[in-house]
PDB file of C-alpha atoms in Angstrom:
ATOM      1  CA  MET A   1      -9.217 -19.190  15.112  1.00 51.00           C
ATOM      2  CA  SER A   2      -9.376 -16.325  17.602  1.00 56.00           C
ATOM      3  CA  THR A   3      -6.432 -14.080  18.318  1.00 60.00           C
ATOM      4  CA  PRO A   4      -5.615 -13.586  21.999  1.00 61.00           C
ATOM      5  CA  VAL A   5      -5.874 -10.046  23.314  1.00 61.00           C
ATOM      6  CA  PRO A   6      -2.754  -8.667  25.041  1.00 64.00           C
ATOM      7  CA  ARG A   7      -3.130  -8.805  28.830  1.00 70.00           C
ATOM      8  CA  ALA A   8      -1.544  -5.452  29.636  1.00 77.00           C
ATOM      9  CA  PRO A   9      -3.513  -2.369  28.614  1.00 82.00           C
ATOM     10  CA  ALA A  10      -1.927  -0.238  25.920  1.00 83.00           C
ATOM     11  CA  SER A  11      -0.209   2.928  27.065  1.00 89.00           C
ATOM     12  CA  SER A  12      -2.093   6.156  26.469  1.00 90.00           C
ATOM     13  CA  ASP A  13       0.513   7.100  23.854  1.00 91.00           C
ATOM     14  CA  VAL A  14      -0.095   3.885  21.904  1.00 91.00           C
ATOM     15  CA  VAL A  15      -3.852   4.468  22.126  1.00 92.00           C
ATOM     16  CA  GLU A  16      -3.406   7.972  20.685  1.00 94.00           C
ATOM     17  CA  ILE A  17      -1.140   6.676  17.905  1.00 92.00           C
ATOM     18  CA  GLU A  18      -3.758   4.064  17.022  1.00 92.00           C
ATOM     19  CA  ARG A  19      -6.454   6.750  16.941  1.00 93.00           C
ATOM     20  CA  ALA A  20      -4.335   8.983  14.699  1.00 92.00           C
ATOM     21  CA  LEU A  21      -3.614   6.083  12.332  1.00 91.00           C
ATOM     22  CA  ASN A  22      -7.310   5.308  12.090  1.00 92.00           C
ATOM     23  CA  ARG A  23      -8.038   8.957  11.267  1.00 92.00           C
ATOM     24  CA  ILE A  24      -5.345   8.940   8.560  1.00 89.00           C
ATOM     25  CA  SER A  25      -6.675   5.664   7.167  1.00 88.00           C
ATOM     26  CA  TYR A  26     -10.211   7.042   7.067  1.00 88.00           C
ATOM     27  CA  LEU A  27      -9.144  10.268   5.363  1.00 85.00           C
ATOM     28  CA  ASN A  28      -7.030   8.403   2.841  1.00 81.00           C
ATOM     29  CA  SER A  29      -9.713   5.848   1.972  1.00 81.00           C
ATOM     30  CA  ARG A  30     -12.603   8.220   1.315  1.00 87.00           C
ATOM     31  CA  VAL A  31     -14.001   7.955  -2.204  1.00 87.00           C
ATOM     32  CA  ARG A  32     -14.250  11.728  -2.465  1.00 89.00           C
ATOM     33  CA  GLN A  33     -10.553  12.070  -1.618  1.00 89.00           C
ATOM     34  CA  HIS A  34      -9.632   9.529  -4.302  1.00 91.00           C
ATOM     35  CA  ASP A  35     -11.833  11.243  -6.874  1.00 93.00           C
ATOM     36  CA  ARG A  36     -10.238  14.614  -6.074  1.00 92.00           C
ATOM     37  CA  LEU A  37      -6.743  13.120  -6.398  1.00 92.00           C
ATOM     38  CA  MET A  38      -7.605  11.579  -9.770  1.00 95.00           C
ATOM     39  CA  ALA A  39      -9.128  14.839 -11.041  1.00 95.00           C
ATOM     40  CA  MET A  40      -6.053  16.830  -9.989  1.00 94.00           C
ATOM     41  CA  ALA A  41      -3.733  14.239 -11.570  1.00 94.00           C
ATOM     42  CA  GLY A  42      -5.852  14.204 -14.740  1.00 95.00           C
ATOM     43  CA  LEU A  43      -6.476  10.456 -14.561  1.00 96.00           C
ATOM     44  CA  ARG A  44      -9.436   8.106 -14.389  1.00 94.00           C
ATOM     45  CA  LEU A  45      -8.307   5.157 -12.286  1.00 95.00           C
ATOM     46  CA  ASP A  46     -10.095   3.354  -9.481  1.00 93.00           C
ATOM     47  CA  ARG A  47      -8.492   2.854  -6.079  1.00 92.00           C
ATOM     48  CA  ALA A  48      -7.521  -0.758  -6.800  1.00 91.00           C
ATOM     49  CA  ALA A  49      -5.683   0.302  -9.965  1.00 94.00           C
ATOM     50  CA  VAL A  50      -3.816   3.013  -8.088  1.00 95.00           C
ATOM     51  CA  ALA A  51      -2.773   0.558  -5.359  1.00 92.00           C
ATOM     52  CA  LEU A  52      -1.508  -1.850  -8.000  1.00 94.00           C
ATOM     53  CA  LEU A  53       0.393   0.854  -9.885  1.00 96.00           C
ATOM     54  CA  ARG A  54       1.938   2.152  -6.641  1.00 94.00           C
ATOM     55  CA  GLN A  55       3.133  -1.342  -5.735  1.00 94.00           C
ATOM     56  CA  MET A  56       4.533  -1.956  -9.207  1.00 95.00           C
ATOM     57  CA  ALA A  57       6.324   1.382  -9.295  1.00 95.00           C
ATOM     58  CA  ASP A  58       8.409   0.376  -6.291  1.00 90.00           C
ATOM     59  CA  SER A  59       9.617  -2.956  -7.637  1.00 92.00           C
ATOM     60  CA  ASP A  60      10.846  -4.803 -10.682  1.00 92.00           C
ATOM     61  CA  PRO A  61       8.307  -6.534 -12.937  1.00 94.00           C
ATOM     62  CA  MET A  62       6.764  -9.463 -11.068  1.00 94.00           C
ATOM     63  CA  ARG A  63       4.456 -12.375 -11.529  1.00 93.00           C
ATOM     64  CA  PRO A  64       0.759 -11.751 -10.889  1.00 92.00           C
ATOM     65  CA  GLY A  65       0.791 -14.135  -7.907  1.00 91.00           C
ATOM     66  CA  GLU A  66       3.627 -12.204  -6.296  1.00 92.00           C
ATOM     67  CA  LEU A  67       1.761  -8.948  -6.852  1.00 92.00           C
ATOM     68  CA  ALA A  68      -1.369 -10.463  -5.279  1.00 92.00           C
ATOM     69  CA  ALA A  69       0.641 -11.585  -2.264  1.00 90.00           C
ATOM     70  CA  ARG A  70       2.180  -8.142  -1.796  1.00 89.00           C
ATOM     71  CA  LEU A  71      -1.232  -6.488  -1.942  1.00 89.00           C
ATOM     72  CA  ASP A  72      -2.813  -9.265   0.136  1.00 87.00           C
ATOM     73  CA  VAL A  73      -5.601  -9.890  -2.386  1.00 91.00           C
ATOM     74  CA  GLU A  74      -6.811 -12.871  -4.385  1.00 91.00           C
ATOM     75  CA  ALA A  75      -4.936 -13.586  -7.609  1.00 88.00           C
ATOM     76  CA  SER A  76      -8.198 -13.288  -9.577  1.00 89.00           C
ATOM     77  CA  HIS A  77      -8.467  -9.629  -8.525  1.00 90.00           C
ATOM     78  CA  ILE A  78      -4.987  -8.979  -9.864  1.00 92.00           C
ATOM     79  CA  THR A  79      -5.750 -10.762 -13.133  1.00 91.00           C
ATOM     80  CA  ARG A  80      -8.810  -8.602 -13.811  1.00 92.00           C
ATOM     81  CA  GLN A  81      -7.066  -5.390 -12.772  1.00 94.00           C
ATOM     82  CA  VAL A  82      -3.986  -6.166 -14.883  1.00 94.00           C
ATOM     83  CA  GLN A  83      -6.182  -6.861 -17.911  1.00 94.00           C
ATOM     84  CA  GLN A  84      -7.846  -3.450 -17.530  1.00 95.00           C
ATOM     85  CA  LEU A  85      -4.545  -1.656 -16.973  1.00 96.00           C
ATOM     86  CA  GLN A  86      -3.002  -3.429 -19.949  1.00 96.00           C
ATOM     87  CA  LYS A  87      -5.897  -2.358 -22.201  1.00 96.00           C
ATOM     88  CA  ALA A  88      -5.395   1.217 -20.979  1.00 96.00           C
ATOM     89  CA  GLY A  89      -1.670   0.990 -21.773  1.00 97.00           C
ATOM     90  CA  TYR A  90      -0.399   1.307 -18.187  1.00 97.00           C
ATOM     91  CA  VAL A  91       1.141  -2.165 -17.794  1.00 97.00           C
ATOM     92  CA  SER A  92       2.647  -4.802 -20.029  1.00 96.00           C
ATOM     93  CA  ARG A  93       3.263  -8.510 -19.731  1.00 94.00           C
ATOM     94  CA  THR A  94       6.606 -10.053 -20.590  1.00 92.00           C
ATOM     95  CA  PRO A  95       7.787 -13.653 -20.405  1.00 91.00           C
ATOM     96  CA  ASP A  96       9.428 -14.532 -17.104  1.00 89.00           C
ATOM     97  CA  PRO A  97      13.128 -15.181 -17.848  1.00 88.00           C
ATOM     98  CA  ASP A  98      13.157 -17.877 -15.144  1.00 86.00           C
ATOM     99  CA  ASP A  99      10.101 -19.714 -16.518  1.00 87.00           C
ATOM    100  CA  ARG A 100       8.945 -18.961 -20.059  1.00 82.00           C
ATOM    101  CA  ARG A 101       5.469 -20.322 -19.250  1.00 87.00           C
ATOM    102  CA  ALA A 102       4.968 -17.565 -16.676  1.00 89.00           C
ATOM    103  CA  GLN A 103       4.664 -13.826 -17.204  1.00 93.00           C
ATOM    104  CA  ARG A 104       5.871 -10.786 -15.353  1.00 94.00           C
ATOM    105  CA  ILE A 105       3.849  -7.591 -15.134  1.00 95.00           C
ATOM    106  CA  GLY A 106       5.627  -4.251 -15.414  1.00 96.00           C
ATOM    107  CA  LEU A 107       4.787  -0.599 -15.867  1.00 97.00           C
ATOM    108  CA  THR A 108       4.824   0.913 -19.336  1.00 97.00           C
ATOM    109  CA  PRO A 109       6.040   4.488 -19.817  1.00 97.00           C
ATOM    110  CA  ALA A 110       2.365   5.566 -19.611  1.00 97.00           C
ATOM    111  CA  GLY A 111       2.015   3.648 -16.324  1.00 97.00           C
ATOM    112  CA  ARG A 112       5.160   5.261 -14.953  1.00 97.00           C
ATOM    113  CA  ASP A 113       3.836   8.682 -15.996  1.00 97.00           C
ATOM    114  CA  ALA A 114       0.484   7.987 -14.317  1.00 97.00           C
ATOM    115  CA  ILE A 115       2.027   6.963 -11.001  1.00 97.00           C
ATOM    116  CA  ASP A 116       4.444   9.901 -11.131  1.00 97.00           C
ATOM    117  CA  ARG A 117       1.470  12.254 -11.608  1.00 97.00           C
ATOM    118  CA  ILE A 118      -0.443  10.618  -8.747  1.00 96.00           C
ATOM    119  CA  ARG A 119       2.541  10.852  -6.420  1.00 96.00           C
ATOM    120  CA  ALA A 120       3.308  14.448  -7.402  1.00 96.00           C
ATOM    121  CA  THR A 121      -0.306  15.496  -6.839  1.00 95.00           C
ATOM    122  CA  SER A 122      -0.483  13.661  -3.526  1.00 92.00           C
ATOM    123  CA  SER A 123       2.841  15.129  -2.391  1.00 93.00           C
ATOM    124  CA  ARG A 124       1.723  18.665  -3.246  1.00 93.00           C
ATOM    125  CA  GLY A 125      -1.373  18.200  -1.095  1.00 89.00           C
ATOM    126  CA  MET A 126       0.709  16.852   1.749  1.00 91.00           C
ATOM    127  CA  GLN A 127       3.200  19.701   1.350  1.00 93.00           C
ATOM    128  CA  MET A 128       0.373  22.227   1.692  1.00 93.00           C
ATOM    129  CA  ALA A 129      -1.034  20.460   4.756  1.00 92.00           C
ATOM    130  CA  LEU A 130       2.381  20.368   6.437  1.00 95.00           C
ATOM    131  CA  ALA A 131       3.531  23.823   5.325  1.00 96.00           C
ATOM    132  CA  GLU A 132       3.907  25.064   8.909  1.00 97.00           C
ATOM    133  CA  TRP A 133       6.185  22.189   9.919  1.00 96.00           C
ATOM    134  CA  THR A 134       9.938  22.808  10.040  1.00 97.00           C
ATOM    135  CA  PRO A 135      12.289  20.727   7.887  1.00 96.00           C
ATOM    136  CA  ALA A 136      13.589  19.065  11.061  1.00 97.00           C
ATOM    137  CA  GLU A 137      10.050  18.125  12.127  1.00 97.00           C
ATOM    138  CA  LEU A 138       9.299  16.699   8.682  1.00 96.00           C
ATOM    139  CA  GLN A 139      12.526  14.669   8.717  1.00 97.00           C
ATOM    140  CA  ARG A 140      11.751  13.330  12.188  1.00 97.00           C
ATOM    141  CA  LEU A 141       8.195  12.417  11.166  1.00 95.00           C
ATOM    142  CA  ALA A 142       9.438  10.610   8.050  1.00 95.00           C
ATOM    143  CA  THR A 143      12.007   8.676  10.102  1.00 96.00           C
ATOM    144  CA  LEU A 144       9.431   7.718  12.731  1.00 96.00           C
ATOM    145  CA  PHE A 145       6.852   6.673  10.124  1.00 93.00           C
ATOM    146  CA  HIS A 146       9.342   4.463   8.279  1.00 95.00           C
ATOM    147  CA  GLY A 147      10.446   2.903  11.568  1.00 96.00           C
ATOM    148  CA  MET A 148       6.835   2.271  12.573  1.00 94.00           C
ATOM    149  CA  VAL A 149       6.003   0.651   9.227  1.00 91.00           C
ATOM    150  CA  ASP A 150       9.121  -1.527   9.438  1.00 92.00           C
ATOM    151  CA  ASP A 151       8.097  -2.648  12.938  1.00 93.00           C
ATOM    152  CA  PHE A 152       4.520  -3.358  11.793  1.00 88.00           C
ATOM    153  CA  LEU A 153       5.837  -5.420   8.876  1.00 86.00           C
ATOM    154  CA  ALA A 154       8.202  -7.350  11.140  1.00 88.00           C
ATOM    155  CA  HIS A 155       5.364  -7.989  13.589  1.00 86.00           C
ATOM    156  CA  ALA A 156       3.040  -9.093  10.780  1.00 80.00           C
ATOM    157  CA  THR A 157       5.683 -11.544   9.543  1.00 71.00           C
ATOM    158  CA  GLU A 158       6.078 -12.957  13.050  1.00 70.00           C
ATOM    159  CA  ASP A 159       2.285 -13.320  13.311  1.00 64.00           C
ATOM    160  CA  GLU A 160       2.051 -15.079   9.946  1.00 65.00           C
ATOM    161  CA  GLU A 161       4.802 -17.490  10.971  1.00 67.00           C
ATOM    162  CA  SER A 162       3.082 -18.042  14.318  1.00 63.00           C
ATOM    163  CA  GLU A 163      -0.267 -18.674  12.586  1.00 61.00           C
ATOM    164  CA  GLY A 164       1.430 -21.140  10.256  1.00 57.00           C
ATOM    165  CA  ARG A 165       2.782 -23.031  13.268  1.00 50.00           C
ATOM    166  CA  ALA A 166      -0.592 -22.607  14.999  1.00 47.00           C
ATOM    167  CA  GLY A 167      -2.266 -24.526  12.196  1.00 43.00           C
ATOM    168  CA  VAL A 168      -0.203 -27.496  13.307  1.00 39.00           C
ATOM    169  CA  ALA A 169       0.118 -26.788  17.032  1.00 37.00           C
ATOM    170  CA  GLY A 170      -3.253 -25.165  17.685  1.00 35.00           C
ATOM    171  CA  GLY A 171      -1.920 -21.846  19.089  1.00 34.00           C
ATOM    172  CA  GLY A 172      -2.338 -18.308  17.800  1.00 33.00           C
ATOM    173  CA  GLY A 173      -0.534 -15.012  17.607  1.00 30.00           C
ATOM    174  CA  VAL A 174      -1.423 -11.465  18.487  1.00 30.00           C
ATOM    175  CA  THR A 175      -1.982  -9.293  15.452  1.00 37.00           C
ATOM    176  CA  TRP A 176      -2.269  -5.596  14.885  1.00 42.00           C
ATOM    177  CA  SER A 177      -5.055  -4.477  12.587  1.00 43.00           C
ATOM    178  CA  GLY A 178      -5.675  -0.932  11.497  1.00 40.00           C
TER     179      GLY A 178
END
């Protein structure tokens, strides 16, 4: 199913925002950057493990399927990653209180320590990069970023709902991809 392209051209400001986001995404996804972050944090975790730990740190223990949905990956990827993180002592499985046949995955104290170290190391690097910015500029940037992410998430939800209806009606929605 193809996604229709918006008819009106994007404003030059939106084009520049999209370019900046792509630059940030590229910088953040480089293997060398990840390796440097892990070395500075004193950890040996791959990028998928870090993404999983970051997601888990911001929520209560959850079922593997829920974690897969939040990360937009196949459940089998989560299963393998959780097994490795459990062996390393970063996550634990507990029975789901709502359904004893199911399990919830949560961070162990070692997992919490690992994500705290990753976040502290990452924040120090960001602090150095933004050292010349005023507190007011940093606050404004944080507010704008959170607002942008909220709008992207709301738009993505609308697109998913539209695509769900499109499966029945044959239409499609416009999506943003970064």
